[in-house]
XYZ file of C-alpha atoms in Angstrom:
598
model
C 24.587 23.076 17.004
C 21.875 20.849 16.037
C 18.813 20.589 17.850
C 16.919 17.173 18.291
C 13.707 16.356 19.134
C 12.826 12.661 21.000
C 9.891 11.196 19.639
C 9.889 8.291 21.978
C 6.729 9.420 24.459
C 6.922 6.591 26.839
C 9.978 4.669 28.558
C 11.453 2.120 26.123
C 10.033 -0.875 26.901
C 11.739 -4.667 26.748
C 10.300 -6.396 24.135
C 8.281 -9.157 25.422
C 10.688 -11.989 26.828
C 11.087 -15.006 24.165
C 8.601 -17.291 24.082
C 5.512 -14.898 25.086
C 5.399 -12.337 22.063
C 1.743 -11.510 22.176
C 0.072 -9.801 19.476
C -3.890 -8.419 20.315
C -5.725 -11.131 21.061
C -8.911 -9.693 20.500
C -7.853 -9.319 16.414
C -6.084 -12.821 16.488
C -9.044 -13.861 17.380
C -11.442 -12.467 14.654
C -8.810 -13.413 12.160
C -8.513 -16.345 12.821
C -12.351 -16.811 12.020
C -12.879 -17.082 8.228
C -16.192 -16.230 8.588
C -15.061 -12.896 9.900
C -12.951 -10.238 7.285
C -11.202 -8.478 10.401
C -8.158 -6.508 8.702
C -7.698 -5.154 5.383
C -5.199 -7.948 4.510
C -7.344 -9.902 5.859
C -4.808 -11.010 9.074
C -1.235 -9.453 10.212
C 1.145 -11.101 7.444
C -1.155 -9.368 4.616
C -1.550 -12.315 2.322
C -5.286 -11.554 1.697
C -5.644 -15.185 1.491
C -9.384 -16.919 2.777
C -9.972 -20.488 4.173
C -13.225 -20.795 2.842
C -14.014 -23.020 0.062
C -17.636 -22.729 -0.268
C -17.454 -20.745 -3.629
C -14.848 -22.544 -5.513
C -13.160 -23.474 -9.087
C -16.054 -25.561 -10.340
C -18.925 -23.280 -9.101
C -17.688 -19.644 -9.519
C -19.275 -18.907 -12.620
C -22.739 -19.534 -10.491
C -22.068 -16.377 -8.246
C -24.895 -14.309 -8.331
C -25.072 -10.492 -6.999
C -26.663 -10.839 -3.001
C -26.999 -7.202 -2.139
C -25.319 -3.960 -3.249
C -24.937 -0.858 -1.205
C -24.466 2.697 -2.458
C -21.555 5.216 -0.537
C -22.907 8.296 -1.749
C -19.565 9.354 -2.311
C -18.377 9.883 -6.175
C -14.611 9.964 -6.043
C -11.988 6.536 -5.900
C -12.902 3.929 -3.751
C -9.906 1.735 -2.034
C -9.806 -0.422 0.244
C -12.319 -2.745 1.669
C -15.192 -3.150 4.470
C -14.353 -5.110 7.473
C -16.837 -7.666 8.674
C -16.728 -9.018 11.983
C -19.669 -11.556 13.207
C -23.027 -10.196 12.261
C -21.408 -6.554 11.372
C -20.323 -5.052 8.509
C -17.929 -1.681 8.349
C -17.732 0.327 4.941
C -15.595 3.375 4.799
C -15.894 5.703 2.029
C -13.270 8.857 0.148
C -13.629 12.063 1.339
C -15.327 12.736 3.342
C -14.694 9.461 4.706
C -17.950 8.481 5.904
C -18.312 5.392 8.044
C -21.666 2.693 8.033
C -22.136 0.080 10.714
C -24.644 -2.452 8.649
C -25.996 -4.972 10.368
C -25.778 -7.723 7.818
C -28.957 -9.875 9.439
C -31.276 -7.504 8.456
C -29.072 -5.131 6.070
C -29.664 -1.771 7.858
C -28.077 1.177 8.419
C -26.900 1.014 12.532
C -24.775 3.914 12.904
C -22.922 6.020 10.265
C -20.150 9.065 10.932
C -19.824 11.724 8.433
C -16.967 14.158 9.563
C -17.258 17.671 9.350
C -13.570 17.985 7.361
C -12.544 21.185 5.751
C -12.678 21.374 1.867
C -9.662 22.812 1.782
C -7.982 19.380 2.512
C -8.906 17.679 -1.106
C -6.223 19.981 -3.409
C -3.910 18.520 -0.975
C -4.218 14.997 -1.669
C -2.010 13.990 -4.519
C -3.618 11.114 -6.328
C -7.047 11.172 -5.532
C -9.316 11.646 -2.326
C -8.914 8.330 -1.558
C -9.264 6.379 1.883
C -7.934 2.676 2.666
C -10.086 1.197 5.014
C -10.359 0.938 8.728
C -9.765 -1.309 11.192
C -10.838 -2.893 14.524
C -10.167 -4.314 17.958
C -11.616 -4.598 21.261
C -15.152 -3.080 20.069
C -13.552 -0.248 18.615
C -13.432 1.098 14.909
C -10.687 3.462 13.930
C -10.711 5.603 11.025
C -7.645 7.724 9.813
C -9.359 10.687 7.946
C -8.303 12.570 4.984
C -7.359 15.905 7.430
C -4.942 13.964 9.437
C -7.701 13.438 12.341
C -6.917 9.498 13.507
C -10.981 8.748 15.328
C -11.430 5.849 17.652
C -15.124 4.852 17.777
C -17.081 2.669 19.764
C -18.057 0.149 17.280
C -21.829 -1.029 18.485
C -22.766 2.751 18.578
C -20.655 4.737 16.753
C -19.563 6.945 19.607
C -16.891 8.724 19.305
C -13.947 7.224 22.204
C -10.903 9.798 21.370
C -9.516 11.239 18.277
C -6.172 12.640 17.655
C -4.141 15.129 14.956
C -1.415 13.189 13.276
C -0.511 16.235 11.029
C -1.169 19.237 9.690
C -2.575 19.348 5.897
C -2.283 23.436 5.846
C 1.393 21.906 4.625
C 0.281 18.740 2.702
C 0.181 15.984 5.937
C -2.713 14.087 5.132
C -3.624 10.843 5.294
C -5.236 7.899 2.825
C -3.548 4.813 4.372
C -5.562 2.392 6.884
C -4.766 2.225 10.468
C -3.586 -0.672 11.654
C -3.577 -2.491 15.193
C -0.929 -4.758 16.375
C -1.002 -5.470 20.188
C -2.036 -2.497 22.718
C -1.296 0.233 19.537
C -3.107 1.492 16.722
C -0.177 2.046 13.432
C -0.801 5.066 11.006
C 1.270 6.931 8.552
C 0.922 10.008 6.416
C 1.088 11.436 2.868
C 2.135 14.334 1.356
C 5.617 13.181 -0.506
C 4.207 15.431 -3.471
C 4.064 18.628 -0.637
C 8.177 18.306 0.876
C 6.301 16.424 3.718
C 8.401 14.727 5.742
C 7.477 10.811 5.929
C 6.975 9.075 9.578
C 5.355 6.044 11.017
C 2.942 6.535 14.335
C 2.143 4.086 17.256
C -0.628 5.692 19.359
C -2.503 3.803 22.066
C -5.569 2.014 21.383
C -7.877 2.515 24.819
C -6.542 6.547 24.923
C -4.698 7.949 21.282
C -1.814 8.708 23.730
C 1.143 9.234 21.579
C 3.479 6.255 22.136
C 6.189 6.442 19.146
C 6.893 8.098 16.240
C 9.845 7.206 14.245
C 11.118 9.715 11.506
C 11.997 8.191 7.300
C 14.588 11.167 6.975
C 17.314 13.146 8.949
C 18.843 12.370 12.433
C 19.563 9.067 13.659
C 17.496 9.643 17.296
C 14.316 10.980 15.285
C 14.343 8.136 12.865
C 14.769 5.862 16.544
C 18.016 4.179 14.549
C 20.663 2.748 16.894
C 23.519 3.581 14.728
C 25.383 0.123 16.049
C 22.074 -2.488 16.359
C 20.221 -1.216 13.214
C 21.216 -3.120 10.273
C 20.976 -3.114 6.499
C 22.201 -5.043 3.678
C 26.060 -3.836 2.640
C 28.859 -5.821 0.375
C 26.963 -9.106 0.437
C 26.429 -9.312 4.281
C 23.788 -7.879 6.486
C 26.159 -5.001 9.031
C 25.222 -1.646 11.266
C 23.990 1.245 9.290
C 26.662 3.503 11.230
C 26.242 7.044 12.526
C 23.996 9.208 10.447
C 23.117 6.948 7.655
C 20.294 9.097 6.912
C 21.648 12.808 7.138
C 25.166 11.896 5.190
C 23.089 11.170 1.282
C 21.283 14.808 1.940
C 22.292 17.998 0.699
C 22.388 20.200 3.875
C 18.826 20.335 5.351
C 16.737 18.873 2.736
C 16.016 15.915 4.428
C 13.301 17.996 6.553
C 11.238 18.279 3.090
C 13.013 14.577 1.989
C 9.752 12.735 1.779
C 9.952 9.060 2.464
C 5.850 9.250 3.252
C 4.088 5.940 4.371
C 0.725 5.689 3.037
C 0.809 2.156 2.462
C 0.097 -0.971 4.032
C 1.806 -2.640 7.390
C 2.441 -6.512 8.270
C 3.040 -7.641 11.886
C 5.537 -10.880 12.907
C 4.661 -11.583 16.333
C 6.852 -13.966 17.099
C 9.471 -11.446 16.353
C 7.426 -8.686 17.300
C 8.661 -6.843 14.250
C 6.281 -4.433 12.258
C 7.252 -3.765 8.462
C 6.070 -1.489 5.794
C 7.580 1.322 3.053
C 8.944 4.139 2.457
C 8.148 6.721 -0.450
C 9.563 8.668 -3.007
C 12.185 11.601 -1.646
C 10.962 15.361 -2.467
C 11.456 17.006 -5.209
C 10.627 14.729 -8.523
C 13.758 16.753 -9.500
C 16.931 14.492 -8.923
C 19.313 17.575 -9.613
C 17.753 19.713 -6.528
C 18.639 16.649 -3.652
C 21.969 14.783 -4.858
C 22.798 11.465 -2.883
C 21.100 8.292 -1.991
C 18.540 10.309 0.080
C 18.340 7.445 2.702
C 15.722 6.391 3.945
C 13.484 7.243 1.320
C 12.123 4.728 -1.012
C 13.133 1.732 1.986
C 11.895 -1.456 3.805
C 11.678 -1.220 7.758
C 11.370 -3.224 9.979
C 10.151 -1.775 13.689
C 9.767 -3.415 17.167
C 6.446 -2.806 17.779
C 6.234 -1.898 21.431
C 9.093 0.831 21.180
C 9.371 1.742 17.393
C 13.299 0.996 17.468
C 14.590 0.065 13.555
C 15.728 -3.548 13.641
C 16.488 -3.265 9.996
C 16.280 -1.328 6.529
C 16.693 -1.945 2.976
C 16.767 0.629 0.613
C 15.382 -0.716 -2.504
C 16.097 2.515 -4.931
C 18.834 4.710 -3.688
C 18.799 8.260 -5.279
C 15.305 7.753 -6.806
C 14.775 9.643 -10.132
C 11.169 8.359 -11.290
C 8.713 8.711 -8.051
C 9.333 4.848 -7.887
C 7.594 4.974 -4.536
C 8.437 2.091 -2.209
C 5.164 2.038 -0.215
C 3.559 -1.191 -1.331
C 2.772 -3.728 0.972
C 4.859 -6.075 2.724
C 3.808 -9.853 2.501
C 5.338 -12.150 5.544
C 4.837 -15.675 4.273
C 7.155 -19.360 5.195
C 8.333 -19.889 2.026
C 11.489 -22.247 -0.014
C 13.523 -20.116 -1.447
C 16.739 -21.581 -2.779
C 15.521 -24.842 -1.700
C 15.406 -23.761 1.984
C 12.446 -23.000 3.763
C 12.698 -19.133 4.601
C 10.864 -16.583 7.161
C 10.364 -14.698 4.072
C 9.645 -11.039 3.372
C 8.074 -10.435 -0.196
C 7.559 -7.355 -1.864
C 6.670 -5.738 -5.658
C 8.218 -2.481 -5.510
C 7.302 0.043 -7.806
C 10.745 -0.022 -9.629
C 9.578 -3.420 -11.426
C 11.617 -5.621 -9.197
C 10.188 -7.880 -6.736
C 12.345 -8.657 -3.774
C 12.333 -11.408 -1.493
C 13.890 -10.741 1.719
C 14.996 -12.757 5.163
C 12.268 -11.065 7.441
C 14.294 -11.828 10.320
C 17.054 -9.860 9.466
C 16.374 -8.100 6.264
C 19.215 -10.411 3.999
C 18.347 -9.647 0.007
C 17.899 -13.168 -1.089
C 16.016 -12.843 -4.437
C 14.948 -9.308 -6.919
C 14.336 -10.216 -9.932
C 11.886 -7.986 -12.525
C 8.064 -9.104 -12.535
C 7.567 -7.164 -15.964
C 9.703 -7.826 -18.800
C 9.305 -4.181 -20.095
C 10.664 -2.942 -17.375
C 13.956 -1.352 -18.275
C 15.328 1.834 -16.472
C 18.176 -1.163 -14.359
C 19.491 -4.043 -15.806
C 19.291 -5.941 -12.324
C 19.804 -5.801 -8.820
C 23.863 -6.133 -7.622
C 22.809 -9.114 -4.892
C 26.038 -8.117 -3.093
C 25.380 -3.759 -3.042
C 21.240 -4.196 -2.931
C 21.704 -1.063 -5.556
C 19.810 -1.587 -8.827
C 22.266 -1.101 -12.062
C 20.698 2.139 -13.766
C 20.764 2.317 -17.431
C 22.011 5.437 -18.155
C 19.607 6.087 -20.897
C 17.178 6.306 -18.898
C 18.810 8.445 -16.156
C 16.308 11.683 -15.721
C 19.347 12.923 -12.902
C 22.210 12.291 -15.761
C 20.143 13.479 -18.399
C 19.231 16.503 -16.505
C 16.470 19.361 -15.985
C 14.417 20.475 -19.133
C 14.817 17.200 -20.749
C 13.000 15.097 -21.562
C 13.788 11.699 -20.791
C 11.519 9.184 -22.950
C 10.361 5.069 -23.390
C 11.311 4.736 -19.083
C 9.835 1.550 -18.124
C 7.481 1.223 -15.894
C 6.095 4.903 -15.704
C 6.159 6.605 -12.273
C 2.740 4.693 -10.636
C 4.873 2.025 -11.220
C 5.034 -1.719 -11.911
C 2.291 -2.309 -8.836
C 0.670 0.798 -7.053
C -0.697 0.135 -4.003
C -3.358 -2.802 -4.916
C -2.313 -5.604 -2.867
C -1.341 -8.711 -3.977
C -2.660 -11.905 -2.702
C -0.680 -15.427 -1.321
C -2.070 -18.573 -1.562
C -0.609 -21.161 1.044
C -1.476 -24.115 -0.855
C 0.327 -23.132 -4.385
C 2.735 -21.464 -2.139
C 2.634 -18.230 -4.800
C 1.805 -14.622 -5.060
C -0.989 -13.379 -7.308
C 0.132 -10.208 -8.135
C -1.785 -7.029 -9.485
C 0.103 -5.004 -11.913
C 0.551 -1.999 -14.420
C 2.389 -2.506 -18.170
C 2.536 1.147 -18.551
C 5.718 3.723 -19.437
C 6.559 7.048 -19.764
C 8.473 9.959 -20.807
C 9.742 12.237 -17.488
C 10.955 16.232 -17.724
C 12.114 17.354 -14.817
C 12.432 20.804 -13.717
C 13.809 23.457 -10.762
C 11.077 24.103 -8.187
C 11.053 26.129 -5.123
C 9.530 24.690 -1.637
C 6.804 26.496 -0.191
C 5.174 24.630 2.688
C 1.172 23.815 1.971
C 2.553 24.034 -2.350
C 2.999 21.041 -4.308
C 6.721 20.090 -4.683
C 6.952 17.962 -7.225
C 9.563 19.827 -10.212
C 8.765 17.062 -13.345
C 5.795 16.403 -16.172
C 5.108 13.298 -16.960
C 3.554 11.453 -19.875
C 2.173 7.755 -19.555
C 1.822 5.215 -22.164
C 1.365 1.047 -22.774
C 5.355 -0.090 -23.900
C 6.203 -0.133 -27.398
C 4.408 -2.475 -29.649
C 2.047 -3.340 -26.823
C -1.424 -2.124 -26.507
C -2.815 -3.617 -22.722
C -1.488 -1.169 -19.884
C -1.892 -4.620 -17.256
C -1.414 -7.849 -16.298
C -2.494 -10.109 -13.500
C 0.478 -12.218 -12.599
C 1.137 -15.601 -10.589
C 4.875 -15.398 -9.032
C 7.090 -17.643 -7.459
C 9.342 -15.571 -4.652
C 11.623 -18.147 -4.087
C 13.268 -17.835 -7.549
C 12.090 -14.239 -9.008
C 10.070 -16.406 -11.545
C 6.432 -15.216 -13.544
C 4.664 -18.648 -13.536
C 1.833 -17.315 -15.806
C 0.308 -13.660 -16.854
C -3.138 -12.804 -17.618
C -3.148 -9.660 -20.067
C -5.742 -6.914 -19.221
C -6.320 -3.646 -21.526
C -6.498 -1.366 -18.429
C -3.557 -1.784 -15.472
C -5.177 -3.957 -12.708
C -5.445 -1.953 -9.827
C -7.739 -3.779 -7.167
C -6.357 -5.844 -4.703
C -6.306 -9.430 -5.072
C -7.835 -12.586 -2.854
C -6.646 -16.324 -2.864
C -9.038 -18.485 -1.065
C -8.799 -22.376 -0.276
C -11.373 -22.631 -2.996
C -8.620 -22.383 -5.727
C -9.940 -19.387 -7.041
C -8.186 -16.371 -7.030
C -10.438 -12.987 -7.729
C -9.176 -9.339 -9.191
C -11.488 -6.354 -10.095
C -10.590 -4.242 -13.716
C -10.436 -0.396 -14.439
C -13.224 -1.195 -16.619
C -15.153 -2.339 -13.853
C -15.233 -6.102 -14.140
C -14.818 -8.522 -11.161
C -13.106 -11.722 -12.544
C -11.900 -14.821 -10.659
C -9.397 -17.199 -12.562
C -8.256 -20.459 -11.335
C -4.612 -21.329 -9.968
C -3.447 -21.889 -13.416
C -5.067 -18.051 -14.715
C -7.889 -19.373 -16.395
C -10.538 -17.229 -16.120
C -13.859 -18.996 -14.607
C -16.297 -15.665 -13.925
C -16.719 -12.310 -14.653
C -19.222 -9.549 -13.904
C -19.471 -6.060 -14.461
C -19.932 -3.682 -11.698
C -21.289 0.030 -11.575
C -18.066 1.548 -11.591
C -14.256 1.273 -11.935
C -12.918 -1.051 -9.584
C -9.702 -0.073 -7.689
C -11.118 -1.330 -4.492
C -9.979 -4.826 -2.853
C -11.718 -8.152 -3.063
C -13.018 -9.887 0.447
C -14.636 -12.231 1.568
C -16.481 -13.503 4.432
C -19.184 -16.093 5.371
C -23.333 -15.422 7.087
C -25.853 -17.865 8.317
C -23.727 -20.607 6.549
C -23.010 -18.706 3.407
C -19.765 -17.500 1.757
C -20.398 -14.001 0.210
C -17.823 -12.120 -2.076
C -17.805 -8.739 -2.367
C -15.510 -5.826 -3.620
C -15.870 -1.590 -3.515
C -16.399 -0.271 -7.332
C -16.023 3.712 -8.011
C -13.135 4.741 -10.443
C -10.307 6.764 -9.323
C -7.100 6.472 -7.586
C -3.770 7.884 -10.113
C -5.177 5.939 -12.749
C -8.960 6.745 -12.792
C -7.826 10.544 -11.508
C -9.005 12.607 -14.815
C -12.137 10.975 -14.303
C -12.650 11.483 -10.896
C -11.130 15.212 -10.785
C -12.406 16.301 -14.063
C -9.115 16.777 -15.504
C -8.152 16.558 -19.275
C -4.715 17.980 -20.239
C -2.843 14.772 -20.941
C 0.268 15.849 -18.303
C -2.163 16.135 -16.195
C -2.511 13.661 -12.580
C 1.139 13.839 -13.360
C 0.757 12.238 -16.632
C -2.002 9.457 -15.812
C -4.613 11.582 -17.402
C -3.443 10.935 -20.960
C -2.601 7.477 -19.894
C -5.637 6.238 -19.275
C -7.973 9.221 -21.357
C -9.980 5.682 -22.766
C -11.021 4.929 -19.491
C -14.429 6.851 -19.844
C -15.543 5.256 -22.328
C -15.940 2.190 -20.236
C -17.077 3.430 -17.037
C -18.070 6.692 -15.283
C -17.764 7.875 -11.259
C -19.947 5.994 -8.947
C -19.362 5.010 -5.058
C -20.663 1.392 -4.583
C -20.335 -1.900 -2.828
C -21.764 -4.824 -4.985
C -21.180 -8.470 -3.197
C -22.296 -11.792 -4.482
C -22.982 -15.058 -3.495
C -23.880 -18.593 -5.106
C -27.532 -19.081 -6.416
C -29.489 -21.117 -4.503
């Protein structure tokens, strides 16, 4: 007999009645400020897109560095501060230290420095890294590396509640951002590398009461699926997932190591009241140890917010055999697609595609590749969803102990987790990404719960004939199109901004903050202290746009750098990868943000 646990704490609530889907209105109201920078996507739909238009195409290249601001902290910095009126938030790695700056005089007004164990850092796969905070209602709330999710008062930096959200003696930790949407504060975990078992949080905002949790993996009540009401995409048609969609593509128990983390980034629809976000890659690396689709791993959902019930999921790469993570950010935008204007869903998956969804429903309406090196699937079936693998490149045909090589992209994938950007007015996405491949071994590995559980070695490498490991990329989503593509030497791995100024801005490996113009001309550059692998913002004072970005290499790419590593197989292959990288830059924790001369 099988034993289930219900994760759903409180009553199931109606979802607001049509017509009066409310999202928090404290946070629609900073957003909807431009002055303000109030979420890390800078509002709900994460398009990181900014209506001011102070600093624009024919001025950029008179930005000017205002102020910069040191973290203290050596290791990768992702993410962004939040501003909000006269305040500014900066968050840093581990330890994750927090600074309130008051940005009329440029002080110091409260910072947090938690008291985390050590112990926690050779658990975190890829880095120490943290992904911002956010805010609502005058509070701040920080997800820390050891699982601890803190709500602080944000004028004195009092500590309101903090809750465990798991337990990193067996690998649950966390890097993603919270997120708020309506009375609830969203968070996630990692620990895909450890057999952890992926899950999505709602805990209330005033209290950290636990309100939902709904499972990736395993039974249909834990995952809060209803068997006949959830959909997904099957034989050209969206149709009910059916009884234990999940548990039937497992080997026996496996799906309680399965993965399917969420580390990522969230987007909110309020007027459907749907959250939506991704999945990661199943546990082990090892294809041969976990046979089947391993649902619902490496998958779009989308949640009703007040109760955490699936409306819909799409699994993007069924029976992963790469680490093709499918964590990267959701982006909600109106767009045409197929000549009809569409509630759209777009999203660059690690796999190389980049998928264009009905966000009401979660119809596959356009995946088409955004890197013409990628090559491990000919193309996406439109009717199955299921990308055609080319068996060459199989690591789960080819089988343990060998070495599959030339599999495009490498396991970081096509786009990590640097956001990319949406402009409104050109109506296209400014994508981030890597040009990088690899050769994959996998081999038989043994769980042991706090051990890593990964079972492959990896080597990393720019495709054949081509020496620049990135591009920055303009996309149209309605027809799975590159418009243009801006080579860089290192993969780009900052997150991108639009703004109403026709400019679009992107920071380098290297270190460089560059802004280009609609068409990928590049209008600016300037080199910062350090690596950048943060995200652009931006946000206007006393009348004055600034621009400002986080520089301090790490992340997978900068990770031999940051963790002193040098074996080339090493940070699961980036090491070798990217072993040029220091001769460009070196560690360094800083915020530099500019503004126009006077």
């Amino acid at each position: 007999m099988r034993v289930t646990l219900g994760y759903l704490v409180l009553p199931l609530a109606l979802t607001a009645a049509a017509g009066v889907a409310q999202a928090n209105s404290d946070v629609e109201k900073n957003i909807a400020n431009p002055k303000n920078w109030a979420m890390q996507a800078g509002d709900m739909y994460n398009q990181r897109y900014s209506k001011l238009s102070q600093v624009n195409a024919a001025n950029v290249n008179k930005l000017q560095v205002a102020w910069t601001f040191s973290t203290g902290v050596l290791r990768g910095h992702e993410g962004s501060p939040l501003v909000i009126g006269d305040m500014m938030y900066l968050h840093s790695p581990f330890p994750n230290k927090v600074f309130a700056i008051d940005l009329n005089t440029n002080m110091i007004k409260w910072k947090y420095t938690p008291k985390q164990d050590p112990a926690v850092i050779p658990q975190m796969c890829c880095d120490t890294v943290n992904r911002g905070l956010a805010y609502a209602e005058g509070k701040l709330f920080l997800q820390q590396a050891d699982s601890t999710l803190v709500a602080f008062d944000a004028k004195s930096g009092k500590i309101l509640w903090s809750v465990t959200n798991g337990d990193p003696s067996v690998g649950a930790v966390n890097t993603n951002a919270p997120h708020v949407f309506k009375d609830k504060v969203i968070t996630g975990i990692s620990g895909g590398e450890w057999g952890v078992r992926g899950y999505v949080a709602a805990y209330n905002i005033n209290t950290g009461d636990l309100v939902w949790k709904g499972f990736s993996t395993g039974p249909d009540d834990e995952m809060l699926i209803d068997p006949s009401t959830t959909t997904t995409w099957m034989d050209g048609k969206v149709q009910p997932v059916g009884a234990d969609s999940s548990l039937n593509t497992w080997k026996d128990d496996l799906w309680k190591i399965g993965g399917g983390t969420t580390w990522g980034w969230y987007s909110y629809d309020k007027a459907l009241n749907l959250m939506y976000y991704g999945t990661g890659n199943p546990s082990t690396w090892n294809p041969a140890q976990r046979p089947g689709d391993n649902k619902w791993s490496m998958s779009i959902w989308a949640r009703d917010v007040d109760t955490g019930k699936v409306k819909w999921v799409y699994q993007m790469t069924p029976f992963d055999e790469w680490d093709f993570d499918g964590i990267n950010e959701m982006i909600l935008a109106d767009i045409p697609v197929k000549g009809k204007m569409t509630k759209a869903l777009v999203h660059f998956d690690r796999n190389g595609f980049g998928y264009t969804l009905d966000r009401t429903n979660g119809a596959l309406l356009v995946a088409q590749k955004y890197d013409p090196s990628v090559n491990w699937a000919t193309h996406v079936d439109m009717k199955t969803g299921r990308p055609q693998v080319v068996s060459k490149y199989s690591t789960a045909q080819n089988g343990p102990d060998v070495n599959t090589k030339g599999v495009c992209p490498a396991a970081l994938g096509t786009k990590d987790q640097q956001p990319a950007a949406f402009s409104p007015k050109t109506k296209l996405f400014y994508v981030p990404t890597n040009h990088v491949c690899m050769d994959y071994e996998p081999f038989a590995v043994e769980y042991t719960a706090g051990q890593p559980y990964v079972g492959a070695t990896l080597s990393m490498y720019p495709p054949p004939g081509d020496k620049h490991m990135g591009n920055f990329i303009a996309w149209d989503a309605g027809t799975g199109k590159i418009v243009w593509s801006k080579q860089e030497k290192f993969s780009v791995w900052s997150g991108a901004l639009a703004t109403a100024g026709d400019v679009i801005f992107y920071g380098t490996l290297e270190g460089y903050l560059k802004a280009v113009d609609n068409k990928g001309k590049e209008l600016w550059k300037f080199k910062t202290p350090s690596g950048i692998i943060g995200n652009v913002f931006t946000y206007e004072h006393k009348g004055k746009q600034y621009v400002g970005v986080f520089s301090g290499i790490g992340g997978w790419a900068g990770i031999g750098m940051a963790a002193g590593l040098e074996k080339d197989t090493d940070g699961l292959g980036a090491v070798g990868g990217y072993k040029e990288l220091n001769q460009y830059t070196e560690l360094g924790g800083s915020l530099t943000v500019f503004a126009l001369g006077n």
